[in-house]
mmCIF file of C-alpha atoms in Angstrom:
data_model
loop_
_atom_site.group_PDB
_atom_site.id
_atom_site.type_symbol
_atom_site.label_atom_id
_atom_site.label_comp_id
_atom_site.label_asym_id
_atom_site.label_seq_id
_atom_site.Cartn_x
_atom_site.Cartn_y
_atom_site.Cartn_z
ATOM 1 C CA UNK A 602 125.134 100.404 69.231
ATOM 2 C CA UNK A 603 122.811 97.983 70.557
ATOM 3 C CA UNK A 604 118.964 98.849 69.591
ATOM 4 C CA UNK A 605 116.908 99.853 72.995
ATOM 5 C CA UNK A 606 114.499 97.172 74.584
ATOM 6 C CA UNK A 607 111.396 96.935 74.053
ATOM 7 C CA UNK A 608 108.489 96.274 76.164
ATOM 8 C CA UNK A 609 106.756 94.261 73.765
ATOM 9 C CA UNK A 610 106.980 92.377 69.995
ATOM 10 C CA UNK A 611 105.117 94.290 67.148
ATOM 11 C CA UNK A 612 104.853 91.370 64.662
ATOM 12 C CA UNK A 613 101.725 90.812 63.027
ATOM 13 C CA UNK A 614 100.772 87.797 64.861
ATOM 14 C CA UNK A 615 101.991 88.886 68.096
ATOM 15 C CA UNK A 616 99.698 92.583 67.818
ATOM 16 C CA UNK A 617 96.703 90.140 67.329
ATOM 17 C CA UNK A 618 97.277 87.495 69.711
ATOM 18 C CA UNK A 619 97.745 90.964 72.060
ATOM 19 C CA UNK A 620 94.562 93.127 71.053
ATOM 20 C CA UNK A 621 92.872 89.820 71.240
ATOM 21 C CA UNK A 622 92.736 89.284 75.003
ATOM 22 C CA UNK A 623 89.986 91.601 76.951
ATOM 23 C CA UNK A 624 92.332 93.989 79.014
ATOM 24 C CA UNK A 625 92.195 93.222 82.608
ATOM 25 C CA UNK A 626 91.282 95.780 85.009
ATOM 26 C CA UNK A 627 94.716 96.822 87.529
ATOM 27 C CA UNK A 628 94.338 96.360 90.979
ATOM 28 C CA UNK A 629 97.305 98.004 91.800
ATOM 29 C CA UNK A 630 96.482 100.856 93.646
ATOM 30 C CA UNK A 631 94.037 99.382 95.599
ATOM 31 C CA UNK A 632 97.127 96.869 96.984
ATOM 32 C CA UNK A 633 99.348 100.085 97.051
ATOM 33 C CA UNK A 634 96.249 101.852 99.082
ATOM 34 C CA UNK A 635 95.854 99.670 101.487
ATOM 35 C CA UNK A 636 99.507 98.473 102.060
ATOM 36 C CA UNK A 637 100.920 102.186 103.083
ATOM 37 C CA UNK A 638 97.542 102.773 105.053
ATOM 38 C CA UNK A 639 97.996 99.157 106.764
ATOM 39 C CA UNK A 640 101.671 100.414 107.953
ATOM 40 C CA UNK A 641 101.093 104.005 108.891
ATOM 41 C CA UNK A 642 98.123 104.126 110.810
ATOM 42 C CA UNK A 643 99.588 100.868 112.574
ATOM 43 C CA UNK A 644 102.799 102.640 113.146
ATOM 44 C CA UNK A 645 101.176 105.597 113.776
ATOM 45 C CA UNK A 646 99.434 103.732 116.662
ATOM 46 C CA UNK A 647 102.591 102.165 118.216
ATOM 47 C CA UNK A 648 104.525 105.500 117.866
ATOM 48 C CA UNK A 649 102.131 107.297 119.956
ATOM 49 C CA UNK A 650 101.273 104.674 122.194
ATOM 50 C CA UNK A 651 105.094 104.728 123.058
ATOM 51 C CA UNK A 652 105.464 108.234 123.292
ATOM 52 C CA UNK A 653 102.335 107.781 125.668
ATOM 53 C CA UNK A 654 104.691 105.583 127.404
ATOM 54 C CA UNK A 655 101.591 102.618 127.500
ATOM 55 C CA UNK A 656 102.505 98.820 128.010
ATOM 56 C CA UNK A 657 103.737 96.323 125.262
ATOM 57 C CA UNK A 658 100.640 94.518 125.576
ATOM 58 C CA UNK A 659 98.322 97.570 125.154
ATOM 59 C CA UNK A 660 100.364 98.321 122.387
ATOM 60 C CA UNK A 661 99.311 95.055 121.316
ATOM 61 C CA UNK A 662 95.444 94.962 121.408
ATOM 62 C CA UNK A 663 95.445 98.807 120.465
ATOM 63 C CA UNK A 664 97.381 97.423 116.795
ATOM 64 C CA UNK A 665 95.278 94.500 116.556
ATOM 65 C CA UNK A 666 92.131 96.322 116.840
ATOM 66 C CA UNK A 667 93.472 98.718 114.237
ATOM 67 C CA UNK A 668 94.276 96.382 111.480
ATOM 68 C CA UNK A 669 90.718 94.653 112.068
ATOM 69 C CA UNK A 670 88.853 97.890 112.469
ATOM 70 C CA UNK A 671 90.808 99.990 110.283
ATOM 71 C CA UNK A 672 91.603 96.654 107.252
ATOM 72 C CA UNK A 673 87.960 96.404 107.247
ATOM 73 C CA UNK A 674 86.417 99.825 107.277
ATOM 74 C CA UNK A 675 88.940 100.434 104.270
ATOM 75 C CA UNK A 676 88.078 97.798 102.211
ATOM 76 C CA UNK A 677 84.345 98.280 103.085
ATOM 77 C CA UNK A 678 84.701 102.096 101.594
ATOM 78 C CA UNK A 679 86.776 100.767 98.226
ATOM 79 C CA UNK A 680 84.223 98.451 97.915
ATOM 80 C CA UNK A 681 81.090 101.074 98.001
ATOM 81 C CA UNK A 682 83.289 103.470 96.104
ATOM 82 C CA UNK A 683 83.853 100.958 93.248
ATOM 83 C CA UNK A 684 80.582 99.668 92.993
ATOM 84 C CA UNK A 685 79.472 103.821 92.631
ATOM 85 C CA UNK A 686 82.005 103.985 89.994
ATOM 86 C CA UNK A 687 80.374 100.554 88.228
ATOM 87 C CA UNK A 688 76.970 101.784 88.804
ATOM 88 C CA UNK A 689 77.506 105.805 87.194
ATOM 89 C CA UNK A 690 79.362 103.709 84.322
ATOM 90 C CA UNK A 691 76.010 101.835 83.861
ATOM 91 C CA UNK A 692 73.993 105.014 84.220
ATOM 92 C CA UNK A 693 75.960 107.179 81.851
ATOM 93 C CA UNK A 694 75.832 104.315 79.581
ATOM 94 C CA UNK A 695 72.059 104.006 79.497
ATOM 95 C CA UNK A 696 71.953 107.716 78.368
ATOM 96 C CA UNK A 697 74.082 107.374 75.539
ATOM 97 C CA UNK A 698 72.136 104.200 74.419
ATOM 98 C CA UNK A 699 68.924 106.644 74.628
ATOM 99 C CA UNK A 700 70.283 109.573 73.068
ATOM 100 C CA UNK A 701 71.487 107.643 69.891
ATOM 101 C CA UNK A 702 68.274 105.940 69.877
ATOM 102 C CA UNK A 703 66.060 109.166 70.330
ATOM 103 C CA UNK A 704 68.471 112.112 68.688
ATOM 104 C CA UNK A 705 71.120 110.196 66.399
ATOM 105 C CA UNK A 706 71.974 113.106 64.447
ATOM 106 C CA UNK A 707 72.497 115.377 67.922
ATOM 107 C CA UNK A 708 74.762 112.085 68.580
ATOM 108 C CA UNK A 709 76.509 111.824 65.506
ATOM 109 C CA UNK A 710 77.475 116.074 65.567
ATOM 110 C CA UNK A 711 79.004 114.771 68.758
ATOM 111 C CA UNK A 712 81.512 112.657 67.175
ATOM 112 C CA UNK A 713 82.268 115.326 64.475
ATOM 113 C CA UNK A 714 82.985 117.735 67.051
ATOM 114 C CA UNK A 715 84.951 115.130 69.009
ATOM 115 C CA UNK A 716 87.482 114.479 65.844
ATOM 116 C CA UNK A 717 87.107 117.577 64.798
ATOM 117 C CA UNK A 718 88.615 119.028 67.836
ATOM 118 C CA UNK A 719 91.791 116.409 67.688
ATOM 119 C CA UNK A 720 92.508 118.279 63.955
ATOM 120 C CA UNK A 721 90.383 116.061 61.747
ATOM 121 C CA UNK A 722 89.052 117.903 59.168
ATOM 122 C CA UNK A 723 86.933 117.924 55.078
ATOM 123 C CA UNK A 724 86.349 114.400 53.735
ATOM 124 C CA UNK A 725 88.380 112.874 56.508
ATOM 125 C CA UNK A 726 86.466 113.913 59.152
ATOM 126 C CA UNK A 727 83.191 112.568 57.389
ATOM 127 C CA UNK A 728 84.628 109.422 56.625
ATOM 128 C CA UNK A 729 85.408 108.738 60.685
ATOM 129 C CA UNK A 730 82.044 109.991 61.801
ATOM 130 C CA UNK A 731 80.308 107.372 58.909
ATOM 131 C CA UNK A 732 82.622 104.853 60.090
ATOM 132 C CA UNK A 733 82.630 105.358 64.246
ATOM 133 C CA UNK A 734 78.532 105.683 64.039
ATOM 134 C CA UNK A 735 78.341 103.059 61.273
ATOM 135 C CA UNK A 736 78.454 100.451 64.537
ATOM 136 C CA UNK A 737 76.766 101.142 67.557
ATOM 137 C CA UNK A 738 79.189 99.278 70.143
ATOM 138 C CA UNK A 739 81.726 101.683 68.553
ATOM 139 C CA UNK A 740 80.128 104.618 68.620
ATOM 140 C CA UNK A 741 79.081 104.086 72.158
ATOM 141 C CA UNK A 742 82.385 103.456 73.505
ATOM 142 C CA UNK A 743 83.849 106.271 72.073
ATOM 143 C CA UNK A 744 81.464 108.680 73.412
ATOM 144 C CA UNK A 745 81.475 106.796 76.801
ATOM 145 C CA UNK A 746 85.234 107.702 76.353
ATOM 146 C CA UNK A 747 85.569 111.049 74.694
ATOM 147 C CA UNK A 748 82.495 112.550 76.750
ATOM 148 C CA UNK A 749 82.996 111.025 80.120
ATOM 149 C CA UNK A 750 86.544 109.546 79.900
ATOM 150 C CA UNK A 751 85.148 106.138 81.269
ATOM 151 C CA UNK A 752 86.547 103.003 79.982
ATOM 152 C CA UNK A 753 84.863 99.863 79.602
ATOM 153 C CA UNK A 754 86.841 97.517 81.182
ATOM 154 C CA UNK A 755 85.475 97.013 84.559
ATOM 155 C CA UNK A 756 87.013 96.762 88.132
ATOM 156 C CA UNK A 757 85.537 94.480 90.147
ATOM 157 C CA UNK A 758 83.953 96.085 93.818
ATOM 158 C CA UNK A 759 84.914 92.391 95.536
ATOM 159 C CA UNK A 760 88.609 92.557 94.015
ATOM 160 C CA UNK A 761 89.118 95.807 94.743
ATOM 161 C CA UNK A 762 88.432 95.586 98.415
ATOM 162 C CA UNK A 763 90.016 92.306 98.955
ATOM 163 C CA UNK A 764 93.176 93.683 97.672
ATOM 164 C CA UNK A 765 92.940 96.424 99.843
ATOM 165 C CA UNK A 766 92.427 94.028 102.995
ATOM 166 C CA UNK A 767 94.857 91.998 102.665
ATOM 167 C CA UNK A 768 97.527 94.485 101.788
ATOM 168 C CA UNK A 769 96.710 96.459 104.740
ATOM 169 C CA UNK A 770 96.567 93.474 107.073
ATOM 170 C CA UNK A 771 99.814 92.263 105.763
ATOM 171 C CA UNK A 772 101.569 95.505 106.077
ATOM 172 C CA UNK A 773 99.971 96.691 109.081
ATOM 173 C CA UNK A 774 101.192 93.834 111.107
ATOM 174 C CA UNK A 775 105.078 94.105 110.384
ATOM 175 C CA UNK A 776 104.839 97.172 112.942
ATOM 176 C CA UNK A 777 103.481 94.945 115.823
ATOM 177 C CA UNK A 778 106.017 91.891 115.088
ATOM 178 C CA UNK A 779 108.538 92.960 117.343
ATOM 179 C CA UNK A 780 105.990 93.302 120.471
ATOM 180 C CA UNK A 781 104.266 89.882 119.746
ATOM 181 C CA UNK A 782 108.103 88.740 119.746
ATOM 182 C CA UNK A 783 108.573 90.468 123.290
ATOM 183 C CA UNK A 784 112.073 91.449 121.908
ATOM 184 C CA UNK A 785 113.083 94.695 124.444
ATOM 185 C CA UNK A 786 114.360 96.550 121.763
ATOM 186 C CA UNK A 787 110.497 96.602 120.213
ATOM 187 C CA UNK A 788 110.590 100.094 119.371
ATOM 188 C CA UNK A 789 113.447 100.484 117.386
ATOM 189 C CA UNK A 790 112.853 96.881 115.504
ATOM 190 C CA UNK A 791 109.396 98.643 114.767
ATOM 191 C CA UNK A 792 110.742 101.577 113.253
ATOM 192 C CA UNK A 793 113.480 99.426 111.270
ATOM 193 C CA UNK A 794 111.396 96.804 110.012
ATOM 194 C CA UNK A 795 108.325 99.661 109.124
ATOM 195 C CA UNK A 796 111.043 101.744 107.432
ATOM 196 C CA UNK A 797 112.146 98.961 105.554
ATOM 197 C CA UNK A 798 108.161 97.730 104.406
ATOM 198 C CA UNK A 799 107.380 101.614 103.498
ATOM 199 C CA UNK A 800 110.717 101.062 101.755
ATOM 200 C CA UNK A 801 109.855 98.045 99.989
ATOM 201 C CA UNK A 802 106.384 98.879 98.746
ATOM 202 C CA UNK A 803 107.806 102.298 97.277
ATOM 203 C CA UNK A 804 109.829 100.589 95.027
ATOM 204 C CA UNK A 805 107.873 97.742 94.410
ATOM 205 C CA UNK A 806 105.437 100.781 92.934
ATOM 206 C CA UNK A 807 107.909 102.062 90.617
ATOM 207 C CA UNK A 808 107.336 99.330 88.285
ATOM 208 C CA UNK A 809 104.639 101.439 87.409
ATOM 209 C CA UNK A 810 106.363 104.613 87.411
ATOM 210 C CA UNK A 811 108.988 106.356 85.753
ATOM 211 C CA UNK A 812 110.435 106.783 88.980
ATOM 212 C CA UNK A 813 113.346 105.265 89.891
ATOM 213 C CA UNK A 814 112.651 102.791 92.769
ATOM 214 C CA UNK A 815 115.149 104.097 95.097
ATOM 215 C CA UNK A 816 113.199 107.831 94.590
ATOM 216 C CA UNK A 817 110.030 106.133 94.593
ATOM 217 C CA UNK A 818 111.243 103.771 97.856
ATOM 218 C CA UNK A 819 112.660 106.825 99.877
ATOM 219 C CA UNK A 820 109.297 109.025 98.818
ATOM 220 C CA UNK A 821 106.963 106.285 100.508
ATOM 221 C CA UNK A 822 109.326 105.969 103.332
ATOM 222 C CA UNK A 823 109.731 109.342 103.893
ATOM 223 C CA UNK A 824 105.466 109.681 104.436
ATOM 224 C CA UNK A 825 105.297 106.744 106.706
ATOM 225 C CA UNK A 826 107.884 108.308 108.981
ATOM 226 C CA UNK A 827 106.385 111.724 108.826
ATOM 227 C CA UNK A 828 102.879 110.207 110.293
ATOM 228 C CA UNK A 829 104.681 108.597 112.894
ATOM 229 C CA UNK A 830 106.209 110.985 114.243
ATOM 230 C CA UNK A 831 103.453 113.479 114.689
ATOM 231 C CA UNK A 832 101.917 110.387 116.120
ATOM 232 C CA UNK A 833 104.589 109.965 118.874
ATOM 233 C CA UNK A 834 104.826 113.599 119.360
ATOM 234 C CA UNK A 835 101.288 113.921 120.020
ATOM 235 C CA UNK A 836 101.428 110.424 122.378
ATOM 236 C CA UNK A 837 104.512 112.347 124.467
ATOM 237 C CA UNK A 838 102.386 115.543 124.545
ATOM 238 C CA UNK A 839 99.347 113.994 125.774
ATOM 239 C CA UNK A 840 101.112 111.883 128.149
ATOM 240 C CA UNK A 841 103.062 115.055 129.933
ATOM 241 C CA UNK A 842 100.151 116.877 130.243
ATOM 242 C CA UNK A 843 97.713 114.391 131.378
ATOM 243 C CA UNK A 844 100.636 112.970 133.347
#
């Protein structure tokens, strides 16, 4: 019997050249985000605007001004939200750096407690709390950790809302394709191609997941569809009684 794959070698030199490199921070939900909220709300849009029963080309400028208005006001919020995250990292941090230097010993019962609650006990427990407080970037990160379960490896406010742009201009313009195109069949090429993005970035996701990608596909595809429907529900609604 063949022995299972693994994800990655666990020689010697390999494990250093590995624990070597600074881990980088993941972007990936931030392209995730902003790609299913690019191609709902647009499809939202064009499903209600249809049920309204509007033109192709106010379909049009109403999608446009979406993915501008929308792409940006979403990547403007990930951005702020980010940088808060960055800036309580550097706050909590501070503290910690003034607590060991003002009340050590407070600090260091900290770290007993903290391996002492994972089962550490007697002369082993003493050992880690010499050792983890015998070097302050240690001891800092491990409280930053254990305390506040922060990590230090930083996500970048620009990054993050770039991603997020880009994804949701990329994905919120495969609903408005077939109307640019002037194809007469625009609303059920919407709904294909949409189904088939929603589709796409659900299993694209389970890379990351234990999913399988046809759950995780079907899952994503399943939401998009949901929001557009109440959309066009609510545009047919509207339209009868306003009509």
């Amino acid at each position: 019997m063949p022995s299972p794959r693994l994800e990655h070698s666990h020689r010697p030199d390999d494990i250093a050249s590995r624990l070597s490199a600074k881990p980088q921070a993941s972007y990936l939900r931030d392209w995730i985000y902003g790609g299913i909220d690019g191609a709902v709300t647009t499809f939202a849009i064009v499903a209600g605007s249809v049920g309204a029963a509007l033109s192709a080309k106010t379909i049009l400028i109403l999608g446009v001004a979406n993915l501008l208005a929308d792409g940006f006001s979403m990547a403007a919020a990930n951005y702020s939200g980010t940088k808060s995250e960055e800036e309580d990292y550097a706050r909590l941090l501070s503290i910690e750096e003034k607590h060991i230097d003002l009340v050590p010993e407070g600090e260091r019962e900290e770290i007993r407690q903290i391996f002492g609650s994972k089962g550490f006990g007697g002369k082993d427990l003493d050992d880690l709390v010499r050792l983890v407080t015998s070097n302050r970037a240690t001891w800092i990160e491990t409280m930053m950790q254990a305390e506040y379960g922060l990590s230090s490896t930083a996500r970048s406010p620009v990054k993050a809302a770039l991603a997020t742009f880009t994804a949701f201009l990329v994905c919120g313009s495969l609903p408005l394709l077939p109307f640019l195109a002037g194809s007469g069949s625009s609303e059920i090429q919407t709904t294909a191609l949409t189904a088939l993005a929603f589709f796409l970035i659900g299993s694209i996701k389970s890379r990351w997941s234990a999913k399988s990608w046809v759950v995780s596909g079907l899952e994503t595809t399943g939401i998009g569809l949901c929001a557009a429907g109440i959309a066009y529900l609510a545009g047919a609604l509207l339209h009868g009684l306003i009509a």
